[in-house]
Each structure stands twice: as structure tokens, then as C-alpha cells.
Short mmCIF file of C-alpha atoms in Angstrom, two decimals:
data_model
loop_
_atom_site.label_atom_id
_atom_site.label_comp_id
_atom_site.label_asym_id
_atom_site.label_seq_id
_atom_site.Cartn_x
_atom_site.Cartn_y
_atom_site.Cartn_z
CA UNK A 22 -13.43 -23.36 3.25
CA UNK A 23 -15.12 -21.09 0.87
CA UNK A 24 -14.98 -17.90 2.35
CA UNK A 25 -12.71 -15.70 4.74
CA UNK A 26 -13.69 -12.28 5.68
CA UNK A 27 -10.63 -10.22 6.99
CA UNK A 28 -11.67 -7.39 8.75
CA UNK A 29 -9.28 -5.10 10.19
CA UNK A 30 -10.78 -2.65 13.04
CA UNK A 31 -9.79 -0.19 15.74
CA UNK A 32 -12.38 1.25 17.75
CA UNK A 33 -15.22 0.10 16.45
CA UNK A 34 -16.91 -1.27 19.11
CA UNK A 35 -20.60 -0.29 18.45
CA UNK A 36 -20.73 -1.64 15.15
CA UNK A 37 -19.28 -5.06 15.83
CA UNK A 38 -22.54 -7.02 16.95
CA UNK A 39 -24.65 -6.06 13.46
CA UNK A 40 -22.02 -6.63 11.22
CA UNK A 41 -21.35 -10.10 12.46
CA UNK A 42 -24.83 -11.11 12.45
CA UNK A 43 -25.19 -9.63 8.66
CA UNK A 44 -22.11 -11.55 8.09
CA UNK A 45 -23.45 -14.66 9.12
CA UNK A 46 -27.06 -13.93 7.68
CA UNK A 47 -25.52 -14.30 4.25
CA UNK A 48 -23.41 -16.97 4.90
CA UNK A 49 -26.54 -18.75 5.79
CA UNK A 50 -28.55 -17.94 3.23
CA UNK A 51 -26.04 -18.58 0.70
CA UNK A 52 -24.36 -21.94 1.84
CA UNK A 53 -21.01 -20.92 2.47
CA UNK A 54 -18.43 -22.37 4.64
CA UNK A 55 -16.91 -19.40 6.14
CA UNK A 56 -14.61 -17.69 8.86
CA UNK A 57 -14.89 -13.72 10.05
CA UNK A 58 -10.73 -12.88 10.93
CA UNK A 59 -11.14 -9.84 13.21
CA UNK A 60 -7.61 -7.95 13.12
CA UNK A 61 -8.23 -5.46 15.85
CA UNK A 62 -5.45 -2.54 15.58
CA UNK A 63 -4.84 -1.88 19.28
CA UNK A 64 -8.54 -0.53 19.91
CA UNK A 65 -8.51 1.46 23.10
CA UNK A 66 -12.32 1.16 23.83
CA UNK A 67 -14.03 -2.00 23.97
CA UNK A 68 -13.76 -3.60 21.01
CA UNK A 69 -12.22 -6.65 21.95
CA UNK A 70 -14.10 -7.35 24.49
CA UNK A 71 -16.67 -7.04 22.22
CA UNK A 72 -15.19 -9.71 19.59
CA UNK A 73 -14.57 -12.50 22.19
CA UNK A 74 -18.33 -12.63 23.01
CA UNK A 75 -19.38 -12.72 19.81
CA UNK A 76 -16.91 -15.26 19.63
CA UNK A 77 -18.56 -17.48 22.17
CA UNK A 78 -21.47 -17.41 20.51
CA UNK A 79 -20.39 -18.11 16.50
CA UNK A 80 -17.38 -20.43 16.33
CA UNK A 81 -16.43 -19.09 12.88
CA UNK A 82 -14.88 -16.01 14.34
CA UNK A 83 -11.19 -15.85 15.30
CA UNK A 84 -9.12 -12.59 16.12
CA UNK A 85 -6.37 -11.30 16.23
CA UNK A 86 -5.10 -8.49 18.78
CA UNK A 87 -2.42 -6.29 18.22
CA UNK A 88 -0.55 -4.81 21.68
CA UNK A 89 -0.51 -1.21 19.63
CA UNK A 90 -1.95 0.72 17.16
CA UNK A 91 0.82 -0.21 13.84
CA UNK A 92 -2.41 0.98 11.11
CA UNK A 93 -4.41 -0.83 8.44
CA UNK A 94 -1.51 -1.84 6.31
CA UNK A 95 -0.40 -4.62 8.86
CA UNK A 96 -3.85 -5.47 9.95
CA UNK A 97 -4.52 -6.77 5.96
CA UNK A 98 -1.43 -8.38 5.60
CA UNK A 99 -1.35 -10.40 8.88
CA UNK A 100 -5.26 -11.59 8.47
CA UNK A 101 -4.23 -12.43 5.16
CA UNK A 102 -1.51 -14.93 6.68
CA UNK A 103 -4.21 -16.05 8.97
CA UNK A 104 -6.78 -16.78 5.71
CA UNK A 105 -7.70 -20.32 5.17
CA UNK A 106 -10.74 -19.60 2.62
CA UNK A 107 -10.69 -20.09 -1.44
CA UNK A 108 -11.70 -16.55 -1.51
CA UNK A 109 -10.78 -13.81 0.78
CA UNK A 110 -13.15 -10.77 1.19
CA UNK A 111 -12.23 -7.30 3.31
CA UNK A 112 -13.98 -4.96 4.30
CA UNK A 113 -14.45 -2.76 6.73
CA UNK A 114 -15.77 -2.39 10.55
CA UNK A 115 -17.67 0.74 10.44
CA UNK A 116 -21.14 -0.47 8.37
CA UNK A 117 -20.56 1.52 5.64
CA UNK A 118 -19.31 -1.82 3.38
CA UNK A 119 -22.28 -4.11 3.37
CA UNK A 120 -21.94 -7.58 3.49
CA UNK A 121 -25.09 -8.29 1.17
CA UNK A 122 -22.46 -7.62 -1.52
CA UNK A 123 -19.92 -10.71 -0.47
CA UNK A 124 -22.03 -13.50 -2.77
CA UNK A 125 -21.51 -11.47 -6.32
CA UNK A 126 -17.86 -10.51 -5.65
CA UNK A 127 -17.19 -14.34 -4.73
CA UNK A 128 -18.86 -15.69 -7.55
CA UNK A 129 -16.83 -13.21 -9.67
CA UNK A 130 -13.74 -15.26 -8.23
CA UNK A 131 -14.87 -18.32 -8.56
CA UNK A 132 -16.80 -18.55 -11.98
CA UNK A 133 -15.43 -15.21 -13.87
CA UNK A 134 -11.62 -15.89 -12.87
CA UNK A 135 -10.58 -12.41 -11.65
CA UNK A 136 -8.11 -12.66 -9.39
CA UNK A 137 -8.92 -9.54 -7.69
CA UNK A 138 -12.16 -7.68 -7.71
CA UNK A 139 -12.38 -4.05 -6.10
CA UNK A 140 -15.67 -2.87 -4.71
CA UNK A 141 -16.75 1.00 -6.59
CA UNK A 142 -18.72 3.10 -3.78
CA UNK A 143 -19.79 5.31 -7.02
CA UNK A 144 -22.46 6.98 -5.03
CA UNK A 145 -20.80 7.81 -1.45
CA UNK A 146 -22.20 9.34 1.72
CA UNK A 147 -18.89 11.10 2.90
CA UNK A 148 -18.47 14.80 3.33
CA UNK A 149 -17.14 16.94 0.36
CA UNK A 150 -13.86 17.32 1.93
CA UNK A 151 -13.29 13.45 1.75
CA UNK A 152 -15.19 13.04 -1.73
CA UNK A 153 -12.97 15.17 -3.80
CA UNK A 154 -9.32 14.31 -2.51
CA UNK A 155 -10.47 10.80 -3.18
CA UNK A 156 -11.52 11.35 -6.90
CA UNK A 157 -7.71 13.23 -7.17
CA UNK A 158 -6.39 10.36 -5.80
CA UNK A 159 -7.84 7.95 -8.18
CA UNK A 160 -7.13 9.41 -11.12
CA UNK A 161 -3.25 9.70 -10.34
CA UNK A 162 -3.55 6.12 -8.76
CA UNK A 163 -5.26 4.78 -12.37
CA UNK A 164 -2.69 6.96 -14.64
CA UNK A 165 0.60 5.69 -12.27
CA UNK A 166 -0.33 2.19 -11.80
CA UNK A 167 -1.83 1.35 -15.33
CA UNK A 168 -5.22 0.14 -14.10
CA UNK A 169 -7.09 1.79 -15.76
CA UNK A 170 -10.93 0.16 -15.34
CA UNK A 171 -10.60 0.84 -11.21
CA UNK A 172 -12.20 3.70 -10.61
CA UNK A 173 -11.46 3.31 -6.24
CA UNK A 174 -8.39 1.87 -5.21
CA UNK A 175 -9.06 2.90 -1.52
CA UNK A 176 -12.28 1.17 -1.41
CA UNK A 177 -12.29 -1.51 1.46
CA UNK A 178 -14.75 -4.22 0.13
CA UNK A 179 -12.79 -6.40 -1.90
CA UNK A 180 -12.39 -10.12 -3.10
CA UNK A 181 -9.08 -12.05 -3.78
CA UNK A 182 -8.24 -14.81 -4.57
CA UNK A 183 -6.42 -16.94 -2.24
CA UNK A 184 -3.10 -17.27 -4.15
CA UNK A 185 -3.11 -13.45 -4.42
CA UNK A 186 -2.96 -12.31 -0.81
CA UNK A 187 -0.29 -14.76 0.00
CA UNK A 188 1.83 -13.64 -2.24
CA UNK A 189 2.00 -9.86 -1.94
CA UNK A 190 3.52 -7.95 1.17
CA UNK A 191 1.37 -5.02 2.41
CA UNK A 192 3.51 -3.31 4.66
CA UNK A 193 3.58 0.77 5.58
CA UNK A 194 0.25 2.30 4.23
CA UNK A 195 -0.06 0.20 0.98
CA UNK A 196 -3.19 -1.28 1.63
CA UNK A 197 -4.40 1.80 -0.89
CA UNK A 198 -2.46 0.05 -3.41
CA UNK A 199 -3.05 -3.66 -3.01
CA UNK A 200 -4.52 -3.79 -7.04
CA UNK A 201 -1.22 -1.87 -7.81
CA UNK A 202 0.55 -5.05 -5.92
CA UNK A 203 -1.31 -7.76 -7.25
CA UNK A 204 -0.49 -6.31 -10.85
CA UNK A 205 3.40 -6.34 -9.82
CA UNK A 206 3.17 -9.68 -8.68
CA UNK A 207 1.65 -10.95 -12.00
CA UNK A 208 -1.88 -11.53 -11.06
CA UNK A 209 -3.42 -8.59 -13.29
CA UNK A 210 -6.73 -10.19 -14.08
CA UNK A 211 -8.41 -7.15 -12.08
CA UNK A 212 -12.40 -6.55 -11.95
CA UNK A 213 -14.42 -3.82 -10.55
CA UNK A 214 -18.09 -4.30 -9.11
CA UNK A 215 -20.52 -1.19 -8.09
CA UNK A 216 -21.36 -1.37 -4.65
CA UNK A 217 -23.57 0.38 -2.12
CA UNK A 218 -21.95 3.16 -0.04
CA UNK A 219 -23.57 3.47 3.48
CA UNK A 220 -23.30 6.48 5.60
CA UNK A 221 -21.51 5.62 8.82
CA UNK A 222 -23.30 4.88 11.52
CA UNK A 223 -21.35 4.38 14.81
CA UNK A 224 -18.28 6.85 15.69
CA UNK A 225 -16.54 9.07 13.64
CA UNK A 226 -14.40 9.02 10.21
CA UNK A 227 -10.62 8.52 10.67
CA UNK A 228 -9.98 10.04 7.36
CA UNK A 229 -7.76 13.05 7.69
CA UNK A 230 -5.43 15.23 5.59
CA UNK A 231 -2.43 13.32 6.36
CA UNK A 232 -3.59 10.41 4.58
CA UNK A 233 -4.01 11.73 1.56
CA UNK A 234 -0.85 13.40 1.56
CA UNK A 235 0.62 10.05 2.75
CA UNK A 236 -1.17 8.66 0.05
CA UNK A 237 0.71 10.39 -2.80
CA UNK A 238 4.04 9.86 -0.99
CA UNK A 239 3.18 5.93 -1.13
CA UNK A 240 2.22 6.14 -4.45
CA UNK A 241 6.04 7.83 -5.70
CA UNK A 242 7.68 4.68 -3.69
CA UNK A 243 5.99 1.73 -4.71
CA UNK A 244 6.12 3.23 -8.93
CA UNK A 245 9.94 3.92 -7.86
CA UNK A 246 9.69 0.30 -6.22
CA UNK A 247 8.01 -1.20 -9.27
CA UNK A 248 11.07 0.66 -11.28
CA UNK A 249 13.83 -0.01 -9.40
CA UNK A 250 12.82 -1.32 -5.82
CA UNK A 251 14.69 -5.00 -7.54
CA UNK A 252 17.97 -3.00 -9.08
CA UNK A 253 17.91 0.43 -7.57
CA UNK A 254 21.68 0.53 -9.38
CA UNK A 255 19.84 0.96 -12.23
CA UNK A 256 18.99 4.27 -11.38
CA UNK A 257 21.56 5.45 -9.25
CA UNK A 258 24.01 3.58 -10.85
CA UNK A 259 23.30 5.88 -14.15
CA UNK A 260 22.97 8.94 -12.47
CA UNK A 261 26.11 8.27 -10.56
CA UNK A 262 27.72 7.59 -13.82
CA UNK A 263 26.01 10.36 -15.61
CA UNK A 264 27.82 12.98 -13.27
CA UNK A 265 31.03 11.54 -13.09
CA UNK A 266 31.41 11.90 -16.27
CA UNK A 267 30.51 15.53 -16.52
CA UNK A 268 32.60 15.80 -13.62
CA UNK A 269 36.13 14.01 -14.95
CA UNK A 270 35.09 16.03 -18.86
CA UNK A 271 35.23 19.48 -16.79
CA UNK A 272 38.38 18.59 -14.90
CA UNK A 273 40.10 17.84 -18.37
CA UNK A 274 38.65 20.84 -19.73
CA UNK A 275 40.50 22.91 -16.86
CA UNK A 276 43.60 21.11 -16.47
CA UNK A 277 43.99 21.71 -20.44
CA UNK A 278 43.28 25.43 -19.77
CA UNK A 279 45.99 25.61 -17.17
CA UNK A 280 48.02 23.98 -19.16
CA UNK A 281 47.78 26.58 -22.59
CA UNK A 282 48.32 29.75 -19.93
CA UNK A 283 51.51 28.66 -18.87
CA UNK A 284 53.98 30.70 -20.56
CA UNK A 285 51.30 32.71 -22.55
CA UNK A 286 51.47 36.36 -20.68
CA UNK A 287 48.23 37.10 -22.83
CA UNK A 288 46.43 34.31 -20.85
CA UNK A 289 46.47 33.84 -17.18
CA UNK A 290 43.98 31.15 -16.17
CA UNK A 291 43.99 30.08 -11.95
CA UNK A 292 43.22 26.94 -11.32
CA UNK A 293 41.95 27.38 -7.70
CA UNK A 294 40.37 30.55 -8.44
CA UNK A 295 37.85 29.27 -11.41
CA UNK A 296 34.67 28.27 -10.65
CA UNK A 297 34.93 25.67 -12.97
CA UNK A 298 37.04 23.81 -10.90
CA UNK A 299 34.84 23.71 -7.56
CA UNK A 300 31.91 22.98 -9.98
CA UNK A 301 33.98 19.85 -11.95
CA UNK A 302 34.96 18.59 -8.26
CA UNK A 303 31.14 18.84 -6.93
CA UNK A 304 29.89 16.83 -9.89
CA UNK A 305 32.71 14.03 -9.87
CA UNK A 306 31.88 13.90 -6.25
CA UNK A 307 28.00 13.71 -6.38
CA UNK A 308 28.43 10.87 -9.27
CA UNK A 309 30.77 8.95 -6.54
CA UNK A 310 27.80 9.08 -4.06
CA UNK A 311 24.83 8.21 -6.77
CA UNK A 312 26.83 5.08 -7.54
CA UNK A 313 27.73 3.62 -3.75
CA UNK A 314 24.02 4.69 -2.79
CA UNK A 315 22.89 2.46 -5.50
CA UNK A 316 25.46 -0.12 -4.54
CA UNK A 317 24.03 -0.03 -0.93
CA UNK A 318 21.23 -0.13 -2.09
CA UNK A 319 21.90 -3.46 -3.32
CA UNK A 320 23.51 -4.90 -0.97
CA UNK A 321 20.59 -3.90 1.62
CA UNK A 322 18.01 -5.78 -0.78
CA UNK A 323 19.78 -8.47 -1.20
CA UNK A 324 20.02 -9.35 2.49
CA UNK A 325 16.67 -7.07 4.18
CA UNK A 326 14.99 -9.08 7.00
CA UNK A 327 11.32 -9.88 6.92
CA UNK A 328 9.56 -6.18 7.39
CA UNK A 329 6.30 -7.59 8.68
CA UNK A 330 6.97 -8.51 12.13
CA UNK A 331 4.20 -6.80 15.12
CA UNK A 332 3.54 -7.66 18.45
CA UNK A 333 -0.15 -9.51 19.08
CA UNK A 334 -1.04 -9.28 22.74
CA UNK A 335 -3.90 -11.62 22.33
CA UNK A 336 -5.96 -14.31 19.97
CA UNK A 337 -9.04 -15.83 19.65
CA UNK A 338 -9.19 -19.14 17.62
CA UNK A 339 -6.92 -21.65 16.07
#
């Protein structure tokens, strides 16, 4: 199969029946053997219902429904364990990423080698209060991750291929940071493409404050993942080392204090009344907890369960 177009939704229902048939339009015209993975995020209107007709009608369409809303992140990375195409395309539900775009970015698989290539909406259609948090966002995204030619990380039209998406985890909300991924997993042959932006026709934008707040806070766990997600004892380990040491120097320092004001009348130094001794303690203390956090740490990696596990209520195809 050439082509699989993973398409993660949730509440969408008005937009389902065009983008299908633009789907299949260019799948047509371009002779592509093809499937359209539907991951539908527990929708609460119709959406669905919507998919399994459409279903009845174009056998390349399969779905998947989840029994709750678990977010974007899990809707990628289970249609990406459903995939069965060469090269694997996302995109959207909402219109706004247009499927007239899906021949170039294969073709810049396929004949270019990237093994990722990331749609640019350079001219967009959002509102000003989505526009400039995303151009923030970017730029920390491009200086943190060391990509520096993508200038959207968050866009959802984007081309992989195959070997790629089965080989990263997108769990939590990193689906803003699947180039960031790839890279770590050694496939850093990364493109960009300009595409068109469309303004949203059907419902409402889902963007909100909270994700791009969230979106920093992702961004500090997978660099500290990339760092020391493998040996986080590298890290705490030092620290916890670090202190101790600073700890067991200012207990020495006091004990050898106490020890030259005994017998000296001139110097009278109290061991449980100095400041330096509470402080010494605290530090030895903290350096004993940096180093067994790093060593559970450790031992939690070393034997963590699969993370990606959600409940589908319902499925449509093979």
C-alpha cells in the first residue's frame, strides 16, 4: 500500500463527508493505493456515525473508536500502529489541512529520502491570539530541539515514513514534538514543505491557553528525557553527590570547631546552637534523597510497563 492517512478527530462531524471525498479525489487522480485510518477521540456528537457510512460506501476507510476522550497524542500513536502504507500522512479533521497537498509530501518520501516532512501553514487564517503564542512556541521548540529548518512543529499535515512512526512512542501531549522524536530516535533526515492554511469551516477551534502552557511543560520533559529520560542517575546521581559532599565538608568543618573550643575559655563554639550545623545536616540529607530518587528512577525505567494502553469501544475495518 502506498499511502495511509491517519486522521485523528473528535467532534468533527460536519466536515467528515468533504474531506473523505477530497481524500479520495486525489487518490484517484494520482494512482495511489491508499487507506483513510479515522481515530475518533470519544466524539460526543455524531461523528461516528458519520464515519461508518462513509465507510459503507469507500472500503478504504477503517476507524478506530475510543470509549473516552484520552487527546490527540494517543489518537497518532495508535493509528500509527494501525498504518499499513509505505508512507503515512496526518492531518487533520477540521478542513483547514488540504489534502491536494498529500502527492508532493509523498513524493518527498519516496524520491527525496526525508524521513519526515512537516507541513509550514506560513500564511494562517487563525485569530491573533492563536498566531502569536504559536510563533513563541516555535522558536523555543527550534532552539531546544536543534531543528532548526522547521519553522511549525504543531502543524498537523505531515508525511513519515513508515519505519519512523513505528518506532517512536507518542504518548501525553507529544504529538507537538513528533520531529523532536524522530530526531531522538535517529531518523533526523527532516524536511519542511509550505502548505496552504484554510480557515476553518465547520465548528469551532479547540485551541486554548492551556495548551500552550502545556506545551512548554512538554517541551522541559522530553529535552530532560532526551538528557536523562535513559540514566536519570546521571543527573540526580551528581546532584545527590554534589550536596553530600558539601554536606559531610561542613560537618567536618564544625566538629573541628567544637573540637578547638574545648578547653579554650576565649572560644566557646555550641554545636547545637550554630546554624552551621542544621545547614551541614540539611545538605547531607538533600544529597541522600537526589541520589535514591535517581536510583528509583532507575529502577522504574528499567522495568515501566507499556504506557500506551486505551480503551476502543468500537472499529470499523480489518
Amino acid at each position: 500500500m502506498d499511502i495511509s492517512v491517519v486522521i485523528p478527530l473528535y467532534n468533527e462531524e460536519e466536515s467528515l463527508p468533504e474531506l473523505t471525498s477530497w481524500i479520495e479525489r486525489v487518490m484517484k487522480s494520482n494512482g495511489f493505493t491508499y487507506e483513510i485510518i479515522f481515530i475518533d477521540d470519544g466524539s460526543t456528537d455524531g461523528s461516528f456515525y458519520q464515519i461508518r457510512k462513509l465507510s459503507e460506501i469507500n472500503p478504504n476507510i477503517r476507524a478506530i473508536r475510543f470509549s473516552r476522550n484520552y487527546g490527540k497524542s494517543p489518537a497518532l500513536h495508535t493509528g500509527f500502529q494501525e498504518a499499513r502504507g509505505d508512507v503515512v500522512i496526518t492531518m487533520d479533521a477540521d478542513l483547514q489541512d488540504s489534502p491536494d497537498e498529500i502527492p508532493e509530501l509523498y513524493r518527498m518520501i519516496k524520491e527525496e529520502g526525508y524521513d519526515l516532512v512537516s507541513g509550514w501553514k506560513k500564511k494562517r487564517y487563525d485569530p491573533l491570539s492563536k498566531t502569536l503564542p504559536t510563533k513563541l512556541f516555535n522558536a523555543t521548540a527550534r532552539r531546544v530541539s536543534g531543528i532548526k529548518n522547521l519553522h511549525d512543529f504543531n502543524c498537523g499535515l505531515k508525511a513519515y515514513r513508515s519505519q519512523v512512526v513505528k518506532n517512536i512512542e507518542v504518548y501525553g501531549d507529544m504529538h507537538r514534538y513528533i520531529p523532536y522524536l524522530a530526531k531522538n530516535a535517529g531518523y533526523g533526515h527532516i524536511g519542511e514543505k509550505e502548505v496552504k492554511h484554510q480557515a476553518r469551516k465547520y465548528g469551532h477551534t479547540k485551541f486554548g491557553l492551556d495548551r500552550f502552557v502545556n506545551g512548554y511543560l512538554d517541551l522541559g520533559t522530553l529535552w530532560f528525557q532526551t538528557k536523562f529520560g535513559v540514566k536519570p542517575m546521571h543527573i540526580f546521581g551528581l546532584l545527590g553527590s554534589f550536596m553530600f559532599l558539601i554536606g559531610f565538608v561542613a560537618v567536618l568543618t564544625v566538629i573541628i570547631l567544637k573540637l578547638v573550643s574545648i578547653g579554650n575559655p576565649n572560644f566557646h563554639f555550641y554545636l547545637t546552637k550554630s546554624v552551621y550545623f542544621y545547614l551541614s545536616l540539611a545538605s547531607m540529607i538533600m544529597g541522600l534523597q537526589f541520589f535514591l530518587t535517581g536510583f528509583m528512577g532507575e529502577l522504574i525505567i528499567r522495568n515501566s510497563s507499556e504506557r500506551n494502553s486505551y480503551k476502543i469501544a468500537e472499529r470499523i475495518g480489518d
